[in-house]
């Protein structure tokens, strides 16, 4: 077989979105690192995360971050597989894993963000 | 052996080294992202989340985090270089652009590393 299994299109759309999402990720990552590591105490605790993630604005930010990073990273992985894996069977198998894994990670990440509501910590006993 | 027409040939120029590093850094980042989504899903359990975070506050992980910052800076700034070349015809200045990446990258890395280290206890 000389015809390679390449689902969808020629990759032109993927190529384009890889660049668009990359530009968005620069901004998102800079904000993320500044908030998490450069200002404040640099220590991550439930309390500091909860105080932000209670707000719909931060939920929106984190959701956008999740979608862009997952899309960009997995589309990148797709290209790498395209370059090194040449057997149809293996391609179908690995592409399926990428789609399935991506869906699971998107679900896990989105549920973490969307369903988040701050809880009282039970560590303080009176 | 049958000749594989899809075989990639590598040659070492600034461009190809930049490309290999971009690929490796991208793969490292996606691996990190998977672990990150998984760790953060602990948020549904406040006490458990704080336990995991206390563990990740160890010096070893802080050092890895600084390494992550470095990997991100390389991938981000080299990625912007690729975009410049692709969309804005930067190919005439390829080499200069690459060294620009190195210089800007070092500056941005240090700009982040200073407050990062200052925050360590
Ligand atoms: C910080 C902003 C980012 C920018 C500007 C950026 C830019 C780019 C660009 C332009 C490419 C295509 C390279 C090419 O076609 O030669 C690419 C590839 C890639 N990126 Fe990113 N990226 C960023 C963040 C990320 C993140 C957060 C991840 C991981 C989740 C990631 C993972 C990848 C992977 C796996 C590839 C494929 C590598 C390859 O095809 O050789 N990138 N990136």
PDB file of C-alpha atoms and ligand atoms in Angstrom:
ATOM      1  CA  UNK A   1       0.000   0.000   0.000  1.00  0.00           C
ATOM      2  CA  UNK A   2       1.363   3.347  -0.963  1.00  0.00           C
ATOM      3  CA  UNK A   3      -1.637   5.417   0.038  1.00  0.00           C
ATOM      4  CA  UNK A   4      -1.177   6.755   3.514  1.00  0.00           C
ATOM      5  CA  UNK A   5      -4.032   7.031   5.921  1.00  0.00           C
ATOM      6  CA  UNK A   6      -4.452  10.761   6.407  1.00  0.00           C
ATOM      7  CA  UNK A   7      -7.952  11.532   7.601  1.00  0.00           C
ATOM      8  CA  UNK A   8      -9.591  14.879   6.945  1.00  0.00           C
ATOM      9  CA  UNK A   9      -7.754  17.366   4.836  1.00  0.00           C
ATOM     10  CA  UNK A  10      -4.240  18.015   3.595  1.00  0.00           C
ATOM     11  CA  UNK A  11      -3.326  19.512   6.935  1.00  0.00           C
ATOM     12  CA  UNK A  12      -3.587  23.081   5.709  1.00  0.00           C
ATOM     13  CA  UNK A  13      -6.270  23.962   8.220  1.00  0.00           C
ATOM     14  CA  UNK A  14      -4.276  22.315  11.015  1.00  0.00           C
ATOM     15  CA  UNK A  15      -1.173  24.213   9.944  1.00  0.00           C
ATOM     16  CA  UNK A  16      -3.089  27.493  10.070  1.00  0.00           C
ATOM     17  CA  UNK A  17      -4.772  26.866  13.445  1.00  0.00           C
ATOM     18  CA  UNK A  18      -1.433  25.747  14.897  1.00  0.00           C
ATOM     19  CA  UNK A  19      -0.211  29.276  14.304  1.00  0.00           C
ATOM     20  CA  UNK A  20      -3.363  31.064  15.480  1.00  0.00           C
ATOM     21  CA  UNK A  21      -3.589  29.027  18.697  1.00  0.00           C
ATOM     22  CA  UNK A  22       0.158  29.543  19.212  1.00  0.00           C
ATOM     23  CA  UNK A  23      -0.305  33.322  19.216  1.00  0.00           C
ATOM     24  CA  UNK A  24      -3.168  33.065  21.739  1.00  0.00           C
ATOM     25  CA  UNK A  25      -1.100  30.724  23.917  1.00  0.00           C
ATOM     26  CA  UNK A  26       1.702  33.275  24.255  1.00  0.00           C
ATOM     27  CA  UNK A  27      -0.706  35.707  25.927  1.00  0.00           C
ATOM     28  CA  UNK A  28      -2.488  33.066  28.015  1.00  0.00           C
ATOM     29  CA  UNK A  29       0.776  31.531  29.251  1.00  0.00           C
ATOM     30  CA  UNK A  30       2.297  34.889  30.171  1.00  0.00           C
ATOM     31  CA  UNK A  31      -0.772  35.822  32.252  1.00  0.00           C
ATOM     32  CA  UNK A  32      -0.809  32.342  33.799  1.00  0.00           C
ATOM     33  CA  UNK A  33       2.859  32.362  34.837  1.00  0.00           C
ATOM     34  CA  UNK A  34       2.700  35.946  36.069  1.00  0.00           C
ATOM     35  CA  UNK A  35      -0.269  35.196  38.322  1.00  0.00           C
ATOM     36  CA  UNK A  36       0.974  31.822  39.546  1.00  0.00           C
ATOM     37  CA  UNK A  37       4.700  32.349  39.957  1.00  0.00           C
ATOM     38  CA  UNK A  38       5.853  35.927  39.590  1.00  0.00           C
ATOM     39  CA  UNK A  39       3.511  37.974  41.754  1.00  0.00           C
ATOM     40  CA  UNK A  40       2.087  36.955  45.105  1.00  0.00           C
ATOM     41  CA  UNK A  41       3.760  34.335  47.266  1.00  0.00           C
ATOM     42  CA  UNK A  42       4.466  31.869  44.470  1.00  0.00           C
ATOM     43  CA  UNK A  43       2.905  29.155  46.589  1.00  0.00           C
ATOM     44  CA  UNK A  44      -0.165  27.354  45.250  1.00  0.00           C
ATOM     45  CA  UNK A  45      -2.798  26.383  47.779  1.00  0.00           C
ATOM     46  CA  UNK A  46      -6.466  25.514  47.571  1.00  0.00           C
ATOM     47  CA  UNK A  47      -7.284  28.905  49.096  1.00  0.00           C
ATOM     48  CA  UNK A  48      -5.420  30.983  46.516  1.00  0.00           C
ATOM     49  CA  UNK A  49      -6.754  28.963  43.592  1.00  0.00           C
ATOM     50  CA  UNK A  50     -10.321  28.937  44.939  1.00  0.00           C
ATOM     51  CA  UNK A  51     -10.380  32.703  45.416  1.00  0.00           C
ATOM     52  CA  UNK A  52      -9.777  33.117  41.673  1.00  0.00           C
ATOM     53  CA  UNK A  53     -11.666  30.172  40.286  1.00  0.00           C
ATOM     54  CA  UNK A  54     -14.846  31.205  42.085  1.00  0.00           C
ATOM     55  CA  UNK A  55     -15.180  34.003  39.516  1.00  0.00           C
ATOM     56  CA  UNK A  56     -16.775  33.323  36.122  1.00  0.00           C
ATOM     57  CA  UNK A  57     -14.100  35.469  34.502  1.00  0.00           C
ATOM     58  CA  UNK A  58     -11.292  33.166  35.628  1.00  0.00           C
ATOM     59  CA  UNK A  59     -13.365  30.131  34.715  1.00  0.00           C
ATOM     60  CA  UNK A  60     -13.669  31.525  31.201  1.00  0.00           C
ATOM     61  CA  UNK A  61      -9.943  32.269  31.063  1.00  0.00           C
ATOM     62  CA  UNK A  62      -9.011  28.771  32.245  1.00  0.00           C
ATOM     63  CA  UNK A  63     -11.473  27.112  29.880  1.00  0.00           C
ATOM     64  CA  UNK A  64     -10.076  29.019  26.910  1.00  0.00           C
ATOM     65  CA  UNK A  65      -6.558  28.103  28.045  1.00  0.00           C
ATOM     66  CA  UNK A  66      -7.511  24.439  28.316  1.00  0.00           C
ATOM     67  CA  UNK A  67      -9.089  24.319  24.860  1.00  0.00           C
ATOM     68  CA  UNK A  68      -6.276  26.198  23.100  1.00  0.00           C
ATOM     69  CA  UNK A  69      -3.442  24.288  24.776  1.00  0.00           C
ATOM     70  CA  UNK A  70      -5.062  20.876  24.241  1.00  0.00           C
ATOM     71  CA  UNK A  71      -5.894  21.628  20.624  1.00  0.00           C
ATOM     72  CA  UNK A  72      -2.455  23.044  19.850  1.00  0.00           C
ATOM     73  CA  UNK A  73      -0.553  20.296  21.675  1.00  0.00           C
ATOM     74  CA  UNK A  74      -2.529  17.398  20.203  1.00  0.00           C
ATOM     75  CA  UNK A  75      -2.539  18.861  16.684  1.00  0.00           C
ATOM     76  CA  UNK A  76       1.246  19.133  17.109  1.00  0.00           C
ATOM     77  CA  UNK A  77       1.448  15.522  18.219  1.00  0.00           C
ATOM     78  CA  UNK A  78      -0.641  14.605  15.164  1.00  0.00           C
ATOM     79  CA  UNK A  79       1.977  16.155  12.873  1.00  0.00           C
ATOM     80  CA  UNK A  80       4.769  14.298  14.646  1.00  0.00           C
ATOM     81  CA  UNK A  81       2.939  10.975  14.187  1.00  0.00           C
ATOM     82  CA  UNK A  82       2.388  11.939  10.561  1.00  0.00           C
ATOM     83  CA  UNK A  83       6.168  12.297  10.151  1.00  0.00           C
ATOM     84  CA  UNK A  84       7.361   9.132  11.874  1.00  0.00           C
ATOM     85  CA  UNK A  85       4.585   6.525  11.706  1.00  0.00           C
ATOM     86  CA  UNK A  86       4.032   5.135   8.227  1.00  0.00           C
ATOM     87  CA  UNK A  87       2.021   1.947   8.678  1.00  0.00           C
ATOM     88  CA  UNK A  88      -1.707   2.451   8.170  1.00  0.00           C
ATOM     89  CA  UNK A  89      -2.643   0.256  11.105  1.00  0.00           C
ATOM     90  CA  UNK A  90      -0.408   2.065  13.545  1.00  0.00           C
ATOM     91  CA  UNK A  91      -1.576   5.433  12.272  1.00  0.00           C
ATOM     92  CA  UNK A  92      -5.228   4.624  12.749  1.00  0.00           C
ATOM     93  CA  UNK A  93      -4.433   3.249  16.202  1.00  0.00           C
ATOM     94  CA  UNK A  94      -2.394   6.255  17.361  1.00  0.00           C
ATOM     95  CA  UNK A  95      -4.712   8.843  15.815  1.00  0.00           C
ATOM     96  CA  UNK A  96      -7.596   7.147  17.632  1.00  0.00           C
ATOM     97  CA  UNK A  97      -5.662   7.344  20.898  1.00  0.00           C
ATOM     98  CA  UNK A  98      -5.031  11.057  20.335  1.00  0.00           C
ATOM     99  CA  UNK A  99      -8.722  11.763  19.666  1.00  0.00           C
ATOM    100  CA  UNK A 100      -9.897   9.607  22.570  1.00  0.00           C
ATOM    101  CA  UNK A 101      -7.255  10.895  24.984  1.00  0.00           C
ATOM    102  CA  UNK A 102      -7.991  14.471  23.923  1.00  0.00           C
ATOM    103  CA  UNK A 103     -11.721  14.011  24.555  1.00  0.00           C
ATOM    104  CA  UNK A 104     -11.048  12.519  27.994  1.00  0.00           C
ATOM    105  CA  UNK A 105      -8.611  15.287  28.962  1.00  0.00           C
ATOM    106  CA  UNK A 106     -10.998  17.961  27.698  1.00  0.00           C
ATOM    107  CA  UNK A 107     -13.828  16.420  29.737  1.00  0.00           C
ATOM    108  CA  UNK A 108     -11.706  16.082  32.886  1.00  0.00           C
ATOM    109  CA  UNK A 109     -10.303  19.605  32.610  1.00  0.00           C
ATOM    110  CA  UNK A 110     -13.607  21.242  31.709  1.00  0.00           C
ATOM    111  CA  UNK A 111     -15.438  19.458  34.531  1.00  0.00           C
ATOM    112  CA  UNK A 112     -12.764  20.555  37.016  1.00  0.00           C
ATOM    113  CA  UNK A 113     -13.211  24.180  35.969  1.00  0.00           C
ATOM    114  CA  UNK A 114     -16.964  24.356  35.356  1.00  0.00           C
ATOM    115  CA  UNK A 115     -18.133  22.392  38.383  1.00  0.00           C
ATOM    116  CA  UNK A 116     -15.729  24.163  40.733  1.00  0.00           C
ATOM    117  CA  UNK A 117     -17.306  25.854  43.708  1.00  0.00           C
ATOM    118  CA  UNK A 118     -15.268  26.837  46.768  1.00  0.00           C
ATOM    119  CA  UNK A 119     -15.608  24.540  49.756  1.00  0.00           C
ATOM    120  CA  UNK A 120     -14.886  25.241  53.388  1.00  0.00           C
ATOM    121  CA  UNK A 121     -11.717  23.581  54.538  1.00  0.00           C
ATOM    122  CA  UNK A 122     -12.308  21.075  57.270  1.00  0.00           C
ATOM    123  CA  UNK A 123      -8.757  21.147  58.587  1.00  0.00           C
ATOM    124  CA  UNK A 124      -9.567  23.790  61.214  1.00  0.00           C
ATOM    125  CA  UNK A 125     -11.133  22.055  64.193  1.00  0.00           C
ATOM    126  CA  UNK A 126     -12.779  24.051  66.913  1.00  0.00           C
TER     127      UNK A 126
ATOM    128  CA  UNK B   1      15.143  -3.365   1.826  1.00  0.00           C
ATOM    129  CA  UNK B   2      12.399  -1.342   0.238  1.00  0.00           C
ATOM    130  CA  UNK B   3      13.191   2.331   0.024  1.00  0.00           C
ATOM    131  CA  UNK B   4      11.017   4.406   2.294  1.00  0.00           C
ATOM    132  CA  UNK B   5      10.049   7.547   0.411  1.00  0.00           C
ATOM    133  CA  UNK B   6       8.829   9.163   3.609  1.00  0.00           C
ATOM    134  CA  UNK B   7      12.196   8.888   5.320  1.00  0.00           C
ATOM    135  CA  UNK B   8      13.379  12.148   6.797  1.00  0.00           C
ATOM    136  CA  UNK B   9      16.930  13.314   6.308  1.00  0.00           C
ATOM    137  CA  UNK B  10      18.525  15.511   8.906  1.00  0.00           C
ATOM    138  CA  UNK B  11      21.217  18.046   8.386  1.00  0.00           C
ATOM    139  CA  UNK B  12      22.514  20.372  11.001  1.00  0.00           C
ATOM    140  CA  UNK B  13      22.008  24.063  10.322  1.00  0.00           C
ATOM    141  CA  UNK B  14      20.653  26.648  12.730  1.00  0.00           C
ATOM    142  CA  UNK B  15      17.252  26.102  11.122  1.00  0.00           C
ATOM    143  CA  UNK B  16      17.209  22.339  11.589  1.00  0.00           C
ATOM    144  CA  UNK B  17      18.520  22.513  15.150  1.00  0.00           C
ATOM    145  CA  UNK B  18      15.832  25.091  15.959  1.00  0.00           C
ATOM    146  CA  UNK B  19      13.248  22.745  14.444  1.00  0.00           C
ATOM    147  CA  UNK B  20      14.385  19.670  16.405  1.00  0.00           C
ATOM    148  CA  UNK B  21      14.401  21.688  19.629  1.00  0.00           C
ATOM    149  CA  UNK B  22      10.953  23.052  18.797  1.00  0.00           C
ATOM    150  CA  UNK B  23       9.614  19.548  18.301  1.00  0.00           C
ATOM    151  CA  UNK B  24      11.186  18.205  21.508  1.00  0.00           C
ATOM    152  CA  UNK B  25       9.980  21.190  23.547  1.00  0.00           C
ATOM    153  CA  UNK B  26       6.455  20.811  22.109  1.00  0.00           C
ATOM    154  CA  UNK B  27       6.386  17.127  23.080  1.00  0.00           C
ATOM    155  CA  UNK B  28       7.660  17.931  26.586  1.00  0.00           C
ATOM    156  CA  UNK B  29       4.914  20.547  26.945  1.00  0.00           C
ATOM    157  CA  UNK B  30       2.098  18.228  25.894  1.00  0.00           C
ATOM    158  CA  UNK B  31       3.371  15.626  28.365  1.00  0.00           C
ATOM    159  CA  UNK B  32       3.377  18.302  31.054  1.00  0.00           C
ATOM    160  CA  UNK B  33      -0.132  19.440  30.091  1.00  0.00           C
ATOM    161  CA  UNK B  34      -1.527  15.925  30.567  1.00  0.00           C
ATOM    162  CA  UNK B  35      -0.012  15.658  34.057  1.00  0.00           C
ATOM    163  CA  UNK B  36      -1.135  19.203  34.855  1.00  0.00           C
ATOM    164  CA  UNK B  37      -4.802  18.581  33.980  1.00  0.00           C
ATOM    165  CA  UNK B  38      -4.712  15.435  36.079  1.00  0.00           C
ATOM    166  CA  UNK B  39      -3.106  17.117  39.131  1.00  0.00           C
ATOM    167  CA  UNK B  40      -5.472  20.090  39.019  1.00  0.00           C
ATOM    168  CA  UNK B  41      -8.504  17.781  38.901  1.00  0.00           C
ATOM    169  CA  UNK B  42      -7.779  17.298  42.630  1.00  0.00           C
ATOM    170  CA  UNK B  43      -9.564  20.626  43.166  1.00  0.00           C
ATOM    171  CA  UNK B  44     -12.772  18.760  44.007  1.00  0.00           C
ATOM    172  CA  UNK B  45     -11.036  17.705  47.238  1.00  0.00           C
ATOM    173  CA  UNK B  46      -9.521  20.708  49.099  1.00  0.00           C
ATOM    174  CA  UNK B  47      -7.498  18.755  51.654  1.00  0.00           C
ATOM    175  CA  UNK B  48      -6.200  16.377  48.991  1.00  0.00           C
ATOM    176  CA  UNK B  49      -5.323  19.294  46.723  1.00  0.00           C
ATOM    177  CA  UNK B  50      -3.273  20.981  49.441  1.00  0.00           C
ATOM    178  CA  UNK B  51      -1.459  17.736  50.153  1.00  0.00           C
ATOM    179  CA  UNK B  52      -0.472  17.315  46.497  1.00  0.00           C
ATOM    180  CA  UNK B  53       0.566  20.979  46.273  1.00  0.00           C
ATOM    181  CA  UNK B  54       2.691  20.725  49.431  1.00  0.00           C
ATOM    182  CA  UNK B  55       4.443  17.752  47.819  1.00  0.00           C
ATOM    183  CA  UNK B  56       5.007  19.716  44.589  1.00  0.00           C
ATOM    184  CA  UNK B  57       6.462  22.588  46.611  1.00  0.00           C
ATOM    185  CA  UNK B  58       9.624  20.559  47.222  1.00  0.00           C
ATOM    186  CA  UNK B  59      12.824  22.092  45.788  1.00  0.00           C
ATOM    187  CA  UNK B  60      13.109  19.367  43.123  1.00  0.00           C
ATOM    188  CA  UNK B  61       9.751  20.293  41.620  1.00  0.00           C
ATOM    189  CA  UNK B  62      10.470  24.006  41.920  1.00  0.00           C
ATOM    190  CA  UNK B  63      13.619  23.428  39.885  1.00  0.00           C
ATOM    191  CA  UNK B  64      11.622  21.468  37.318  1.00  0.00           C
ATOM    192  CA  UNK B  65       9.103  24.321  37.192  1.00  0.00           C
ATOM    193  CA  UNK B  66      11.879  26.759  36.381  1.00  0.00           C
ATOM    194  CA  UNK B  67      12.980  24.336  33.659  1.00  0.00           C
ATOM    195  CA  UNK B  68       9.403  24.318  32.395  1.00  0.00           C
ATOM    196  CA  UNK B  69       9.538  28.116  32.175  1.00  0.00           C
ATOM    197  CA  UNK B  70      12.684  27.784  30.065  1.00  0.00           C
ATOM    198  CA  UNK B  71      11.120  25.193  27.755  1.00  0.00           C
ATOM    199  CA  UNK B  72       8.010  27.364  27.327  1.00  0.00           C
ATOM    200  CA  UNK B  73      10.062  30.460  26.554  1.00  0.00           C
ATOM    201  CA  UNK B  74      12.039  28.632  23.886  1.00  0.00           C
ATOM    202  CA  UNK B  75       8.963  27.077  22.282  1.00  0.00           C
ATOM    203  CA  UNK B  76       6.941  30.299  22.454  1.00  0.00           C
ATOM    204  CA  UNK B  77       9.571  32.635  21.048  1.00  0.00           C
ATOM    205  CA  UNK B  78      10.821  30.202  18.425  1.00  0.00           C
ATOM    206  CA  UNK B  79       7.159  29.544  17.540  1.00  0.00           C
ATOM    207  CA  UNK B  80       6.699  33.271  16.974  1.00  0.00           C
ATOM    208  CA  UNK B  81       9.788  33.222  14.771  1.00  0.00           C
ATOM    209  CA  UNK B  82       8.273  30.409  12.684  1.00  0.00           C
ATOM    210  CA  UNK B  83       5.068  32.449  12.363  1.00  0.00           C
ATOM    211  CA  UNK B  84       7.032  35.530  11.285  1.00  0.00           C
ATOM    212  CA  UNK B  85       8.843  33.511   8.649  1.00  0.00           C
ATOM    213  CA  UNK B  86       5.632  31.892   7.389  1.00  0.00           C
ATOM    214  CA  UNK B  87       3.347  34.905   7.322  1.00  0.00           C
ATOM    215  CA  UNK B  88       5.598  37.888   6.974  1.00  0.00           C
ATOM    216  CA  UNK B  89       8.300  36.625   4.666  1.00  0.00           C
ATOM    217  CA  UNK B  90      10.988  36.621   7.302  1.00  0.00           C
ATOM    218  CA  UNK B  91      12.919  33.940   5.447  1.00  0.00           C
ATOM    219  CA  UNK B  92      15.544  36.343   4.138  1.00  0.00           C
ATOM    220  CA  UNK B  93      16.572  37.062   7.698  1.00  0.00           C
ATOM    221  CA  UNK B  94      16.289  33.462   8.970  1.00  0.00           C
ATOM    222  CA  UNK B  95      19.607  33.338  10.743  1.00  0.00           C
ATOM    223  CA  UNK B  96      19.382  36.776  12.288  1.00  0.00           C
ATOM    224  CA  UNK B  97      15.879  35.910  13.473  1.00  0.00           C
ATOM    225  CA  UNK B  98      17.164  32.749  15.130  1.00  0.00           C
ATOM    226  CA  UNK B  99      19.803  34.626  17.079  1.00  0.00           C
ATOM    227  CA  UNK B 100      17.147  37.176  17.936  1.00  0.00           C
ATOM    228  CA  UNK B 101      15.179  34.275  19.438  1.00  0.00           C
ATOM    229  CA  UNK B 102      18.168  33.289  21.549  1.00  0.00           C
ATOM    230  CA  UNK B 103      18.731  36.811  22.880  1.00  0.00           C
ATOM    231  CA  UNK B 104      15.056  37.652  23.535  1.00  0.00           C
ATOM    232  CA  UNK B 105      14.583  34.191  25.048  1.00  0.00           C
ATOM    233  CA  UNK B 106      17.421  34.633  27.544  1.00  0.00           C
ATOM    234  CA  UNK B 107      16.147  38.075  28.557  1.00  0.00           C
ATOM    235  CA  UNK B 108      12.534  36.893  29.054  1.00  0.00           C
ATOM    236  CA  UNK B 109      13.727  33.770  30.880  1.00  0.00           C
ATOM    237  CA  UNK B 110      15.717  35.836  33.361  1.00  0.00           C
ATOM    238  CA  UNK B 111      12.880  38.353  33.740  1.00  0.00           C
ATOM    239  CA  UNK B 112      10.687  35.466  34.911  1.00  0.00           C
ATOM    240  CA  UNK B 113      13.342  33.536  36.843  1.00  0.00           C
ATOM    241  CA  UNK B 114      14.201  36.473  39.135  1.00  0.00           C
ATOM    242  CA  UNK B 115      10.751  36.868  40.763  1.00  0.00           C
ATOM    243  CA  UNK B 116      10.320  33.091  40.627  1.00  0.00           C
ATOM    244  CA  UNK B 117      13.467  32.477  42.678  1.00  0.00           C
ATOM    245  CA  UNK B 118      12.674  35.470  44.894  1.00  0.00           C
ATOM    246  CA  UNK B 119       9.404  33.761  45.815  1.00  0.00           C
ATOM    247  CA  UNK B 120      11.138  30.585  47.022  1.00  0.00           C
ATOM    248  CA  UNK B 121      11.369  30.233  50.738  1.00  0.00           C
TER     249      UNK B 121
HETATM  250  C1  LIG C   1       3.520  29.677  24.023  1.00  0.00           C
HETATM  251  C2  LIG C   1       2.968  29.771  22.880  1.00  0.00           C
HETATM  252  C3  LIG C   1       3.190  28.781  21.750  1.00  0.00           C
HETATM  253  C4  LIG C   1       3.543  29.136  20.486  1.00  0.00           C
HETATM  254  C5  LIG C   1       3.771  30.540  19.940  1.00  0.00           C
HETATM  255  C6  LIG C   1       3.633  27.912  19.727  1.00  0.00           C
HETATM  256  C7  LIG C   1       3.901  27.861  18.387  1.00  0.00           C
HETATM  257  C8  LIG C   1       4.014  26.719  17.651  1.00  0.00           C
HETATM  258  C9  LIG C   1       4.167  26.642  16.227  1.00  0.00           C
HETATM  259  C10 LIG C   1       4.241  27.849  15.281  1.00  0.00           C
HETATM  260  C11 LIG C   1       4.245  25.342  15.875  1.00  0.00           C
HETATM  261  C12 LIG C   1       4.409  24.769  14.478  1.00  0.00           C
HETATM  262  C13 LIG C   1       5.836  24.506  14.164  1.00  0.00           C
HETATM  263  C14 LIG C   1       6.037  24.081  12.738  1.00  0.00           C
HETATM  264  O1  LIG C   1       5.063  23.872  12.001  1.00  0.00           O
HETATM  265  O2  LIG C   1       7.210  23.971  12.360  1.00  0.00           O
HETATM  266  C15 LIG C   1       4.143  24.559  17.103  1.00  0.00           C
HETATM  267  C16 LIG C   1       4.228  23.193  17.170  1.00  0.00           C
HETATM  268  C17 LIG C   1       3.980  22.458  18.299  1.00  0.00           C
HETATM  269  N1  LIG C   1       3.613  22.923  19.544  1.00  0.00           N
HETATM  270 FE1  LIG C   1       3.504  24.861  20.063  1.00  0.00          FE
HETATM  271  N2  LIG C   1       3.375  26.838  20.557  1.00  0.00           N
HETATM  272  C18 LIG C   1       3.088  27.334  21.813  1.00  0.00           C
HETATM  273  C19 LIG C   1       2.730  26.580  22.940  1.00  0.00           C
HETATM  274  C20 LIG C   1       2.629  25.194  22.988  1.00  0.00           C
HETATM  275  C21 LIG C   1       2.131  24.420  24.111  1.00  0.00           C
HETATM  276  C22 LIG C   1       1.599  24.998  25.423  1.00  0.00           C
HETATM  277  C23 LIG C   1       2.224  23.104  23.749  1.00  0.00           C
HETATM  278  C24 LIG C   1       1.849  21.878  24.531  1.00  0.00           C
HETATM  279  C25 LIG C   1       0.661  21.711  25.031  1.00  0.00           C
HETATM  280  C26 LIG C   1       2.763  23.046  22.406  1.00  0.00           C
HETATM  281  C27 LIG C   1       3.000  21.884  21.696  1.00  0.00           C
HETATM  282  C28 LIG C   1       3.405  21.840  20.388  1.00  0.00           C
HETATM  283  C29 LIG C   1       3.675  20.626  19.659  1.00  0.00           C
HETATM  284  C30 LIG C   1       3.584  19.192  20.207  1.00  0.00           C
HETATM  285  C31 LIG C   1       4.050  21.013  18.351  1.00  0.00           C
HETATM  286  C32 LIG C   1       4.424  20.099  17.176  1.00  0.00           C
HETATM  287  C33 LIG C   1       5.894  20.094  16.962  1.00  0.00           C
HETATM  288  C34 LIG C   1       6.272  19.741  15.554  1.00  0.00           C
HETATM  289  O3  LIG C   1       5.402  19.615  14.678  1.00  0.00           O
HETATM  290  O4  LIG C   1       7.475  19.619  15.315  1.00  0.00           O
HETATM  291  N3  LIG C   1       2.993  24.331  21.972  1.00  0.00           N
HETATM  292  N4  LIG C   1       3.999  25.417  18.171  1.00  0.00           N
END
